[in-house]
Coordinates of C-alpha atoms in Angstrom, one line a residue:
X1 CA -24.1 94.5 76.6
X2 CA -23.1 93.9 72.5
X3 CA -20.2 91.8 73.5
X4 CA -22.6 89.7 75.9
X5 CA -25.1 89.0 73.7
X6 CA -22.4 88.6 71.0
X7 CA -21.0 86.2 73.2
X8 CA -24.2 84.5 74.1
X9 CA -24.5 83.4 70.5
X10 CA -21.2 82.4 69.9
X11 CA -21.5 80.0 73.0
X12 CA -24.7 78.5 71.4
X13 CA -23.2 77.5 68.4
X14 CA -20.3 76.2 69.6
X15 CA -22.9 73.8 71.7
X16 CA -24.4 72.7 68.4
X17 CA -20.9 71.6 66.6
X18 CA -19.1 68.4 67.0
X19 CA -16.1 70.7 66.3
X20 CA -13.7 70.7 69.1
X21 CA -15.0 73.2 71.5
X22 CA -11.8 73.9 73.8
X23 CA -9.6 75.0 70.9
X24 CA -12.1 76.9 69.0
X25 CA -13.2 79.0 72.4
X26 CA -9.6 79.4 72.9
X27 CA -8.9 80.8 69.5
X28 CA -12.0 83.1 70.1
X29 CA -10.3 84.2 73.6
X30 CA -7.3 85.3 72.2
X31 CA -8.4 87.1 69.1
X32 CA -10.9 88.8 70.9
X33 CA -8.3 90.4 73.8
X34 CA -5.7 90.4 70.9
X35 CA -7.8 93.0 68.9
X36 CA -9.0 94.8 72.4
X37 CA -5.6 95.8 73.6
X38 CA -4.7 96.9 69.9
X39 CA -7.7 98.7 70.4
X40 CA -7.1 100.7 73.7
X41 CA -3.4 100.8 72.3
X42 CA -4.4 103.1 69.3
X43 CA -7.0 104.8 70.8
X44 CA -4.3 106.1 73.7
X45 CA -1.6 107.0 70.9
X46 CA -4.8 109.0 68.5
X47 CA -6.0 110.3 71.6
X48 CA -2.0 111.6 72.3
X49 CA -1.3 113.1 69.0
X50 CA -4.6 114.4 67.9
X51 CA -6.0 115.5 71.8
X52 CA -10.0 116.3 70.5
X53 CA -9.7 115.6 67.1
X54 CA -9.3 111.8 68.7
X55 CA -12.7 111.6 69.8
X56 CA -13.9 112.7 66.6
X57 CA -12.1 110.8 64.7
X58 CA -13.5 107.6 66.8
X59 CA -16.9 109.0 66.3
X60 CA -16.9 108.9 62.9
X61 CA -15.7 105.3 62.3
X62 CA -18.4 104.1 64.8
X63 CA -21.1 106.1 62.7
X64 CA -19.5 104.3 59.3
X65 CA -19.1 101.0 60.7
X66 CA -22.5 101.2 61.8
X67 CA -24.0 102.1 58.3
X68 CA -21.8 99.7 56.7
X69 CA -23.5 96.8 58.6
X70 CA -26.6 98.4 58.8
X71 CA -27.1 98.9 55.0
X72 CA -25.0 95.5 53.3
X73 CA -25.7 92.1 54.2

C-alpha cells in the first residue's frame, strides 16, 4: 500500500511539470526495480549466511529507518 500511495503522488507531480514526462517515468521505472531486485538479492544471500539472525537483522534497519524519517525532516 506505501508504494501505491508513494506512487500516487509521484504520478501527480509529474502531471504538474512541463518536464518530459516519458523519460522521467522511465527513469523512475528502472530505479525503482533496479533497487527491488538488489533488494530480494541481499535479503536471499543475509537470509543464506545468517539463517535467523537475517530476519533480525532486517528488523532492525526497518525500526531505524523508520525513526530516522520519523524524527529529521
Amino acid at each position: 500500500l506505501t508504494v501505491s500511495i508513494d506512487s500516487l503522488t509521484v504520478g501527480f507531480a509529474f502531471g504538474l511539470t512541463k518536464e518530459n514526462i516519458y523519460l522521467a517515468s522511465s527513469i523512475f521505472m528502472f530505479l525503482s526495480s533496479t533497487f527491488t531486485a538488489l533488494g530480494l538479492i541481499l535479503g536471499k544471500r543475509i537470509q543464506e549466511k545468517y539463517q535467523n539472525k537475517g530476519k533480525i537483522i532486517g528488523i532492525i534497519l526497518m525500526i531505524g529507518l523508520s525513526l530516522k524519517y520519523l524524527f529529521t525532516s
